[in-house]
Amino acid sequence: MTDADITTTTADWQAWQRSWDRQQEWYLPDREERFRVMLDMVEAVVGTAPRVLDLACGTGTITARLLARFPDATSTGVDLDPALLAIAEGTFAGDERVTLVTADLKDPDWPARLPHDSYDAVLTATALHWLHREPLADLYGQVAGLVRAGGVFMNADHMIDESTPRINAAERAQRHARMEQARETGVIGWTEWWQLAAEDPVLAEPTARRYEIYGDHADGDMPSAQWHARVLREKGFGEARPVWCSPSDTLLLALK
């Protein structure tokens, strides 16, 4: 099935998941390797049957990979996006290992909506860059309160080191050139993907609500990995450092 065919089979949630993956991989060609390392570290720190909070879960990308690798794991996915949550709900319908929660991470009371007071692991990817530094630091404090002693938090995202402007420019130019080459083969990007969702009979209404909430896509801050590690330690984690990186992306691990 191609992206153009999705609207003919609105109940095929796996098709929507594959389409989301292709769109995300347009930006992040090392995306699956990043998830593999994330789950490696989950296993290394908290074992193969963890209770996981999938923070800003979107379509449930992390949860799907978590459960495929660790069938005895459980996951709570939390997000505010009605369209992406609709895909997640369709994907995991009937799976008792998965609970999905609608909450705004900028609301200081969002943890009260969760089914558990603590988690072995809190995981997030390509999501928190839309927060600015102050609310992100506040969120890290809340996350520290949710991770059990000995548990782990991991954030995989674009973290910019402003001390290396020439390296940053070279990486950005190479990444955009690769993306343009991929577009010539028919790969769709963020805007086109949301256009497809808006045209789908099932996703049109939640997509409209999504735009009422967020408007057009906008980024917050993208501070360096060093900033993230420092703030996480200040907020209650004992250790924090990158455990994987690509030229454009970093997976940062914090241990409670």
PDB file of N, CA and C in Angstrom, residues 63-150:
ATOM      1  N   THR A  63       5.912   2.407  21.745  1.00  0.00           N
ATOM      2  CA  THR A  63       5.159   1.312  22.352  1.00  0.00           C
ATOM      3  C   THR A  63       5.136   0.088  21.448  1.00  0.00           C
ATOM      4  N   ALA A  64       4.936   0.280  20.163  1.00  0.00           N
ATOM      5  CA  ALA A  64       4.896  -0.853  19.235  1.00  0.00           C
ATOM      6  C   ALA A  64       6.215  -1.611  19.235  1.00  0.00           C
ATOM      7  N   ARG A  65       7.319  -0.892  19.222  1.00  0.00           N
ATOM      8  CA  ARG A  65       8.628  -1.548  19.214  1.00  0.00           C
ATOM      9  C   ARG A  65       8.946  -2.165  20.568  1.00  0.00           C
ATOM     10  N   LEU A  66       8.514  -1.499  21.637  1.00  0.00           N
ATOM     11  CA  LEU A  66       8.692  -2.042  22.982  1.00  0.00           C
ATOM     12  C   LEU A  66       8.012  -3.399  23.124  1.00  0.00           C
ATOM     13  N   LEU A  67       6.746  -3.483  22.734  1.00  0.00           N
ATOM     14  CA  LEU A  67       5.984  -4.719  22.918  1.00  0.00           C
ATOM     15  C   LEU A  67       6.417  -5.828  21.973  1.00  0.00           C
ATOM     16  N   ALA A  68       6.896  -5.449  20.786  1.00  0.00           N
ATOM     17  CA  ALA A  68       7.405  -6.463  19.858  1.00  0.00           C
ATOM     18  C   ALA A  68       8.656  -7.121  20.428  1.00  0.00           C
ATOM     19  N   ARG A  69       9.479  -6.347  21.105  1.00  0.00           N
ATOM     20  CA  ARG A  69      10.723  -6.889  21.670  1.00  0.00           C
ATOM     21  C   ARG A  69      10.517  -7.496  23.050  1.00  0.00           C
ATOM     22  N   PHE A  70       9.651  -6.876  23.854  1.00  0.00           N
ATOM     23  CA  PHE A  70       9.426  -7.334  25.225  1.00  0.00           C
ATOM     24  C   PHE A  70       7.929  -7.594  25.429  1.00  0.00           C
ATOM     25  N   PRO A  71       7.455  -8.768  25.087  1.00  0.00           N
ATOM     26  CA  PRO A  71       6.007  -9.043  25.170  1.00  0.00           C
ATOM     27  C   PRO A  71       5.420  -8.902  26.569  1.00  0.00           C
ATOM     28  N   ASP A  72       6.256  -8.991  27.602  1.00  0.00           N
ATOM     29  CA  ASP A  72       5.746  -8.879  28.966  1.00  0.00           C
ATOM     30  C   ASP A  72       5.752  -7.450  29.493  1.00  0.00           C
ATOM     31  N   ALA A  73       6.159  -6.494  28.669  1.00  0.00           N
ATOM     32  CA  ALA A  73       6.141  -5.090  29.069  1.00  0.00           C
ATOM     33  C   ALA A  73       4.715  -4.551  29.054  1.00  0.00           C
ATOM     34  N   THR A  74       4.516  -3.434  29.744  1.00  0.00           N
ATOM     35  CA  THR A  74       3.258  -2.682  29.645  1.00  0.00           C
ATOM     36  C   THR A  74       3.610  -1.233  29.333  1.00  0.00           C
ATOM     37  N   SER A  75       2.674  -0.539  28.709  1.00  0.00           N
ATOM     38  CA  SER A  75       2.955   0.835  28.297  1.00  0.00           C
ATOM     39  C   SER A  75       1.756   1.728  28.525  1.00  0.00           C
ATOM     40  N   THR A  76       2.026   2.915  29.067  1.00  0.00           N
ATOM     41  CA  THR A  76       1.053   4.002  29.120  1.00  0.00           C
ATOM     42  C   THR A  76       1.504   5.059  28.119  1.00  0.00           C
ATOM     43  N   GLY A  77       0.703   5.320  27.111  1.00  0.00           N
ATOM     44  CA  GLY A  77       1.013   6.355  26.137  1.00  0.00           C
ATOM     45  C   GLY A  77       0.235   7.615  26.456  1.00  0.00           C
ATOM     46  N   VAL A  78       0.922   8.744  26.495  1.00  0.00           N
ATOM     47  CA  VAL A  78       0.257  10.014  26.795  1.00  0.00           C
ATOM     48  C   VAL A  78       0.559  11.016  25.687  1.00  0.00           C
ATOM     49  N   ASP A  79      -0.478  11.680  25.194  1.00  0.00           N
ATOM     50  CA  ASP A  79      -0.324  12.686  24.146  1.00  0.00           C
ATOM     51  C   ASP A  79      -1.564  13.554  24.151  1.00  0.00           C
ATOM     52  N   LEU A  80      -1.497  14.657  23.395  1.00  0.00           N
ATOM     53  CA  LEU A  80      -2.639  15.567  23.266  1.00  0.00           C
ATOM     54  C   LEU A  80      -3.212  15.562  21.857  1.00  0.00           C
ATOM     55  N   ASP A  81      -2.448  15.072  20.889  1.00  0.00           N
ATOM     56  CA  ASP A  81      -2.828  15.148  19.473  1.00  0.00           C
ATOM     57  C   ASP A  81      -3.962  14.164  19.171  1.00  0.00           C
ATOM     58  N   PRO A  82      -5.177  14.650  18.839  1.00  0.00           N
ATOM     59  CA  PRO A  82      -6.304  13.736  18.630  1.00  0.00           C
ATOM     60  C   PRO A  82      -6.106  12.788  17.450  1.00  0.00           C
ATOM     61  N   ALA A  83      -5.463  13.253  16.377  1.00  0.00           N
ATOM     62  CA  ALA A  83      -5.298  12.410  15.190  1.00  0.00           C
ATOM     63  C   ALA A  83      -4.299  11.289  15.444  1.00  0.00           C
ATOM     64  N   LEU A  84      -3.156  11.635  16.015  1.00  0.00           N
ATOM     65  CA  LEU A  84      -2.150  10.605  16.279  1.00  0.00           C
ATOM     66  C   LEU A  84      -2.653   9.627  17.335  1.00  0.00           C
ATOM     67  N   LEU A  85      -3.386  10.118  18.329  1.00  0.00           N
ATOM     68  CA  LEU A  85      -3.961   9.214  19.324  1.00  0.00           C
ATOM     69  C   LEU A  85      -5.015   8.300  18.704  1.00  0.00           C
ATOM     70  N   ALA A  86      -5.749   8.788  17.706  1.00  0.00           N
ATOM     71  CA  ALA A  86      -6.730   7.930  17.028  1.00  0.00           C
ATOM     72  C   ALA A  86      -6.034   6.755  16.353  1.00  0.00           C
ATOM     73  N   ILE A  87      -4.895   7.011  15.739  1.00  0.00           N
ATOM     74  CA  ILE A  87      -4.132   5.928  15.113  1.00  0.00           C
ATOM     75  C   ILE A  87      -3.620   4.969  16.177  1.00  0.00           C
ATOM     76  N   ALA A  88      -3.111   5.511  17.280  1.00  0.00           N
ATOM     77  CA  ALA A  88      -2.639   4.655  18.370  1.00  0.00           C
ATOM     78  C   ALA A  88      -3.784   3.813  18.937  1.00  0.00           C
ATOM     79  N   GLU A  89      -4.944   4.416  19.134  1.00  0.00           N
ATOM     80  CA  GLU A  89      -6.085   3.683  19.675  1.00  0.00           C
ATOM     81  C   GLU A  89      -6.521   2.561  18.734  1.00  0.00           C
ATOM     82  N   GLY A  90      -6.517   2.845  17.439  1.00  0.00           N
ATOM     83  CA  GLY A  90      -6.858   1.805  16.477  1.00  0.00           C
ATOM     84  C   GLY A  90      -5.832   0.694  16.448  1.00  0.00           C
ATOM     85  N   THR A  91      -4.572   1.057  16.567  1.00  0.00           N
ATOM     86  CA  THR A  91      -3.489   0.079  16.514  1.00  0.00           C
ATOM     87  C   THR A  91      -3.507  -0.865  17.704  1.00  0.00           C
ATOM     88  N   PHE A  92      -3.734  -0.327  18.895  1.00  0.00           N
ATOM     89  CA  PHE A  92      -3.608  -1.133  20.110  1.00  0.00           C
ATOM     90  C   PHE A  92      -4.951  -1.540  20.705  1.00  0.00           C
ATOM     91  N   ALA A  93      -6.024  -1.378  19.960  1.00  0.00           N
ATOM     92  CA  ALA A  93      -7.349  -1.751  20.462  1.00  0.00           C
ATOM     93  C   ALA A  93      -7.352  -3.210  20.916  1.00  0.00           C
ATOM     94  N   GLY A  94      -7.815  -3.435  22.140  1.00  0.00           N
ATOM     95  CA  GLY A  94      -7.905  -4.790  22.674  1.00  0.00           C
ATOM     96  C   GLY A  94      -6.635  -5.302  23.323  1.00  0.00           C
ATOM     97  N   ASP A  95      -5.548  -4.546  23.252  1.00  0.00           N
ATOM     98  CA  ASP A  95      -4.289  -4.968  23.876  1.00  0.00           C
ATOM     99  C   ASP A  95      -4.257  -4.440  25.308  1.00  0.00           C
ATOM    100  N   GLU A  96      -4.420  -5.330  26.273  1.00  0.00           N
ATOM    101  CA  GLU A  96      -4.508  -4.922  27.670  1.00  0.00           C
ATOM    102  C   GLU A  96      -3.181  -4.400  28.215  1.00  0.00           C
ATOM    103  N   ARG A  97      -2.116  -4.583  27.461  1.00  0.00           N
ATOM    104  CA  ARG A  97      -0.814  -4.071  27.918  1.00  0.00           C
ATOM    105  C   ARG A  97      -0.677  -2.576  27.699  1.00  0.00           C
ATOM    106  N   VAL A  98      -1.591  -1.987  26.945  1.00  0.00           N
ATOM    107  CA  VAL A  98      -1.466  -0.585  26.533  1.00  0.00           C
ATOM    108  C   VAL A  98      -2.624   0.240  27.087  1.00  0.00           C
ATOM    109  N   THR A  99      -2.287   1.365  27.713  1.00  0.00           N
ATOM    110  CA  THR A  99      -3.264   2.357  28.135  1.00  0.00           C
ATOM    111  C   THR A  99      -2.903   3.673  27.471  1.00  0.00           C
ATOM    112  N   LEU A 100      -3.880   4.339  26.872  1.00  0.00           N
ATOM    113  CA  LEU A 100      -3.632   5.621  26.222  1.00  0.00           C
ATOM    114  C   LEU A 100      -4.354   6.730  26.977  1.00  0.00           C
ATOM    115  N   VAL A 101      -3.645   7.824  27.204  1.00  0.00           N
ATOM    116  CA  VAL A 101      -4.145   8.929  28.009  1.00  0.00           C
ATOM    117  C   VAL A 101      -4.027  10.218  27.207  1.00  0.00           C
ATOM    118  N   THR A 102      -5.092  10.998  27.195  1.00  0.00           N
ATOM    119  CA  THR A 102      -5.059  12.321  26.574  1.00  0.00           C
ATOM    120  C   THR A 102      -4.725  13.348  27.643  1.00  0.00           C
ATOM    121  N   ALA A 103      -3.600  14.048  27.450  1.00  0.00           N
ATOM    122  CA  ALA A 103      -3.181  15.058  28.433  1.00  0.00           C
ATOM    123  C   ALA A 103      -2.232  16.042  27.776  1.00  0.00           C
ATOM    124  N   ASP A 104      -2.236  17.250  28.282  1.00  0.00           N
ATOM    125  CA  ASP A 104      -1.360  18.317  27.815  1.00  0.00           C
ATOM    126  C   ASP A 104      -0.147  18.379  28.741  1.00  0.00           C
ATOM    127  N   LEU A 105       1.052  18.117  28.212  1.00  0.00           N
ATOM    128  CA  LEU A 105       2.249  18.099  29.045  1.00  0.00           C
ATOM    129  C   LEU A 105       2.601  19.479  29.587  1.00  0.00           C
ATOM    130  N   LYS A 106       1.973  20.531  29.086  1.00  0.00           N
ATOM    131  CA  LYS A 106       2.171  21.861  29.656  1.00  0.00           C
ATOM    132  C   LYS A 106       1.250  22.109  30.854  1.00  0.00           C
ATOM    133  N   ASP A 107       0.285  21.235  31.071  1.00  0.00           N
ATOM    134  CA  ASP A 107      -0.600  21.319  32.230  1.00  0.00           C
ATOM    135  C   ASP A 107       0.130  20.717  33.429  1.00  0.00           C
ATOM    136  N   PRO A 108       0.362  21.479  34.479  1.00  0.00           N
ATOM    137  CA  PRO A 108       1.122  20.932  35.610  1.00  0.00           C
ATOM    138  C   PRO A 108       0.471  19.729  36.265  1.00  0.00           C
ATOM    139  N   ASP A 109      -0.817  19.502  36.027  1.00  0.00           N
ATOM    140  CA  ASP A 109      -1.523  18.381  36.652  1.00  0.00           C
ATOM    141  C   ASP A 109      -1.619  17.155  35.749  1.00  0.00           C
ATOM    142  N   TRP A 110      -0.902  17.144  34.599  1.00  0.00           N
ATOM    143  CA  TRP A 110      -1.056  16.013  33.693  1.00  0.00           C
ATOM    144  C   TRP A 110      -0.697  14.669  34.318  1.00  0.00           C
ATOM    145  N   PRO A 111       0.288  14.573  35.251  1.00  0.00           N
ATOM    146  CA  PRO A 111       0.581  13.248  35.813  1.00  0.00           C
ATOM    147  C   PRO A 111      -0.591  12.612  36.554  1.00  0.00           C
ATOM    148  N   ALA A 112      -1.516  13.432  37.024  1.00  0.00           N
ATOM    149  CA  ALA A 112      -2.671  12.888  37.749  1.00  0.00           C
ATOM    150  C   ALA A 112      -3.554  12.037  36.848  1.00  0.00           C
ATOM    151  N   ARG A 113      -3.439  12.195  35.540  1.00  0.00           N
ATOM    152  CA  ARG A 113      -4.248  11.415  34.607  1.00  0.00           C
ATOM    153  C   ARG A 113      -3.685  10.015  34.368  1.00  0.00           C
ATOM    154  N   LEU A 114      -2.468   9.777  34.810  1.00  0.00           N
ATOM    155  CA  LEU A 114      -1.815   8.498  34.539  1.00  0.00           C
ATOM    156  C   LEU A 114      -2.368   7.393  35.439  1.00  0.00           C
ATOM    157  N   PRO A 115      -2.346   6.151  34.971  1.00  0.00           N
ATOM    158  CA  PRO A 115      -2.866   5.050  35.788  1.00  0.00           C
ATOM    159  C   PRO A 115      -1.904   4.588  36.877  1.00  0.00           C
ATOM    160  N   HIS A 116      -0.635   4.996  36.807  1.00  0.00           N
ATOM    161  CA  HIS A 116       0.365   4.566  37.792  1.00  0.00           C
ATOM    162  C   HIS A 116       1.114   5.782  38.340  1.00  0.00           C
ATOM    163  N   ASP A 117       1.588   5.629  39.564  1.00  0.00           N
ATOM    164  CA  ASP A 117       2.347   6.714  40.193  1.00  0.00           C
ATOM    165  C   ASP A 117       3.814   6.682  39.823  1.00  0.00           C
ATOM    166  N   SER A 118       4.313   5.520  39.379  1.00  0.00           N
ATOM    167  CA  SER A 118       5.727   5.408  39.046  1.00  0.00           C
ATOM    168  C   SER A 118       5.914   4.437  37.889  1.00  0.00           C
ATOM    169  N   TYR A 119       7.048   4.597  37.210  1.00  0.00           N
ATOM    170  CA  TYR A 119       7.372   3.779  36.035  1.00  0.00           C
ATOM    171  C   TYR A 119       8.832   3.350  36.091  1.00  0.00           C
ATOM    172  N   ASP A 120       9.090   2.181  35.513  1.00  0.00           N
ATOM    173  CA  ASP A 120      10.466   1.716  35.381  1.00  0.00           C
ATOM    174  C   ASP A 120      11.225   2.554  34.360  1.00  0.00           C
ATOM    175  N   ALA A 121      10.526   2.957  33.307  1.00  0.00           N
ATOM    176  CA  ALA A 121      11.165   3.720  32.233  1.00  0.00           C
ATOM    177  C   ALA A 121      10.175   4.713  31.657  1.00  0.00           C
ATOM    178  N   VAL A 122      10.660   5.914  31.407  1.00  0.00           N
ATOM    179  CA  VAL A 122       9.902   6.927  30.661  1.00  0.00           C
ATOM    180  C   VAL A 122      10.687   7.188  29.383  1.00  0.00           C
ATOM    181  N   LEU A 123      10.033   7.025  28.235  1.00  0.00           N
ATOM    182  CA  LEU A 123      10.692   7.104  26.939  1.00  0.00           C
ATOM    183  C   LEU A 123       9.987   8.118  26.045  1.00  0.00           C
ATOM    184  N   THR A 124      10.765   8.863  25.277  1.00  0.00           N
ATOM    185  CA  THR A 124      10.181   9.823  24.340  1.00  0.00           C
ATOM    186  C   THR A 124      11.133  10.032  23.178  1.00  0.00           C
ATOM    187  N   ALA A 125      10.586  10.348  22.020  1.00  0.00           N
ATOM    188  CA  ALA A 125      11.415  10.529  20.825  1.00  0.00           C
ATOM    189  C   ALA A 125      10.784  11.550  19.886  1.00  0.00           C
ATOM    190  N   THR A 126      11.599  12.461  19.408  1.00  0.00           N
ATOM    191  CA  THR A 126      11.218  13.448  18.394  1.00  0.00           C
ATOM    192  C   THR A 126       9.928  14.158  18.785  1.00  0.00           C
ATOM    193  N   ALA A 127       9.860  14.590  20.026  1.00  0.00           N
ATOM    194  CA  ALA A 127       8.611  15.175  20.517  1.00  0.00           C
ATOM    195  C   ALA A 127       8.816  16.421  21.372  1.00  0.00           C
ATOM    196  N   LEU A 128       9.817  16.426  22.227  1.00  0.00           N
ATOM    197  CA  LEU A 128       9.931  17.501  23.211  1.00  0.00           C
ATOM    198  C   LEU A 128      10.599  18.745  22.659  1.00  0.00           C
ATOM    199  N   HIS A 129      11.058  18.712  21.395  1.00  0.00           N
ATOM    200  CA  HIS A 129      11.678  19.904  20.811  1.00  0.00           C
ATOM    201  C   HIS A 129      10.680  21.045  20.625  1.00  0.00           C
ATOM    202  N   TRP A 130       9.381  20.770  20.739  1.00  0.00           N
ATOM    203  CA  TRP A 130       8.404  21.849  20.610  1.00  0.00           C
ATOM    204  C   TRP A 130       8.221  22.626  21.910  1.00  0.00           C
ATOM    205  N   LEU A 131       8.917  22.194  22.979  1.00  0.00           N
ATOM    206  CA  LEU A 131       8.874  22.939  24.233  1.00  0.00           C
ATOM    207  C   LEU A 131      10.075  23.881  24.329  1.00  0.00           C
ATOM    208  N   HIS A 132       9.856  25.053  24.906  1.00  0.00           N
ATOM    209  CA  HIS A 132      10.960  25.949  25.203  1.00  0.00           C
ATOM    210  C   HIS A 132      11.638  25.514  26.508  1.00  0.00           C
ATOM    211  N   ARG A 133      12.791  26.094  26.791  1.00  0.00           N
ATOM    212  CA  ARG A 133      13.640  25.615  27.876  1.00  0.00           C
ATOM    213  C   ARG A 133      12.930  25.578  29.233  1.00  0.00           C
ATOM    214  N   GLU A 134      12.228  26.649  29.590  1.00  0.00           N
ATOM    215  CA  GLU A 134      11.623  26.694  30.922  1.00  0.00           C
ATOM    216  C   GLU A 134      10.552  25.624  31.122  1.00  0.00           C
ATOM    217  N   PRO A 135       9.561  25.508  30.213  1.00  0.00           N
ATOM    218  CA  PRO A 135       8.590  24.430  30.405  1.00  0.00           C
ATOM    219  C   PRO A 135       9.203  23.036  30.265  1.00  0.00           C
ATOM    220  N   LEU A 136      10.253  22.893  29.450  1.00  0.00           N
ATOM    221  CA  LEU A 136      10.913  21.593  29.331  1.00  0.00           C
ATOM    222  C   LEU A 136      11.602  21.227  30.646  1.00  0.00           C
ATOM    223  N   ALA A 137      12.258  22.203  31.274  1.00  0.00           N
ATOM    224  CA  ALA A 137      12.881  21.945  32.571  1.00  0.00           C
ATOM    225  C   ALA A 137      11.829  21.556  33.611  1.00  0.00           C
ATOM    226  N   ASP A 138      10.682  22.225  33.578  1.00  0.00           N
ATOM    227  CA  ASP A 138       9.586  21.870  34.494  1.00  0.00           C
ATOM    228  C   ASP A 138       9.113  20.445  34.231  1.00  0.00           C
ATOM    229  N   LEU A 139       8.986  20.094  32.969  1.00  0.00           N
ATOM    230  CA  LEU A 139       8.555  18.742  32.601  1.00  0.00           C
ATOM    231  C   LEU A 139       9.563  17.708  33.105  1.00  0.00           C
ATOM    232  N   TYR A 140      10.846  18.005  32.972  1.00  0.00           N
ATOM    233  CA  TYR A 140      11.860  17.075  33.464  1.00  0.00           C
ATOM    234  C   TYR A 140      11.718  16.850  34.965  1.00  0.00           C
ATOM    235  N   GLY A 141      11.352  17.885  35.694  1.00  0.00           N
ATOM    236  CA  GLY A 141      11.113  17.709  37.119  1.00  0.00           C
ATOM    237  C   GLY A 141       9.947  16.770  37.389  1.00  0.00           C
ATOM    238  N   GLN A 142       8.887  16.887  36.603  1.00  0.00           N
ATOM    239  CA  GLN A 142       7.748  15.988  36.757  1.00  0.00           C
ATOM    240  C   GLN A 142       8.119  14.559  36.388  1.00  0.00           C
ATOM    241  N   VAL A 143       8.899  14.409  35.323  1.00  0.00           N
ATOM    242  CA  VAL A 143       9.336  13.076  34.905  1.00  0.00           C
ATOM    243  C   VAL A 143      10.184  12.438  36.007  1.00  0.00           C
ATOM    244  N   ALA A 144      11.067  13.228  36.621  1.00  0.00           N
ATOM    245  CA  ALA A 144      11.889  12.698  37.707  1.00  0.00           C
ATOM    246  C   ALA A 144      11.027  12.153  38.841  1.00  0.00           C
ATOM    247  N   GLY A 145       9.873  12.765  39.057  1.00  0.00           N
ATOM    248  CA  GLY A 145       8.968  12.280  40.087  1.00  0.00           C
ATOM    249  C   GLY A 145       8.224  11.017  39.709  1.00  0.00           C
ATOM    250  N   LEU A 146       8.208  10.687  38.409  1.00  0.00           N
ATOM    251  CA  LEU A 146       7.493   9.500  37.932  1.00  0.00           C
ATOM    252  C   LEU A 146       8.395   8.281  37.774  1.00  0.00           C
ATOM    253  N   VAL A 147       9.691   8.501  37.605  1.00  0.00           N
ATOM    254  CA  VAL A 147      10.623   7.388  37.430  1.00  0.00           C
ATOM    255  C   VAL A 147      11.012   6.832  38.798  1.00  0.00           C
ATOM    256  N   ARG A 148      10.870   5.540  38.966  1.00  0.00           N
ATOM    257  CA  ARG A 148      11.229   4.925  40.243  1.00  0.00           C
ATOM    258  C   ARG A 148      12.738   4.975  40.472  1.00  0.00           C
ATOM    259  N   ALA A 149      13.145   4.790  41.720  1.00  0.00           N
ATOM    260  CA  ALA A 149      14.567   4.707  42.027  1.00  0.00           C
ATOM    261  C   ALA A 149      15.185   3.564  41.225  1.00  0.00           C
ATOM    262  N   GLY A 150      16.262   3.861  40.530  1.00  0.00           N
ATOM    263  CA  GLY A 150      16.897   2.866  39.673  1.00  0.00           C
ATOM    264  C   GLY A 150      16.307   2.792  38.288  1.00  0.00           C
TER     265      GLY A 150
END
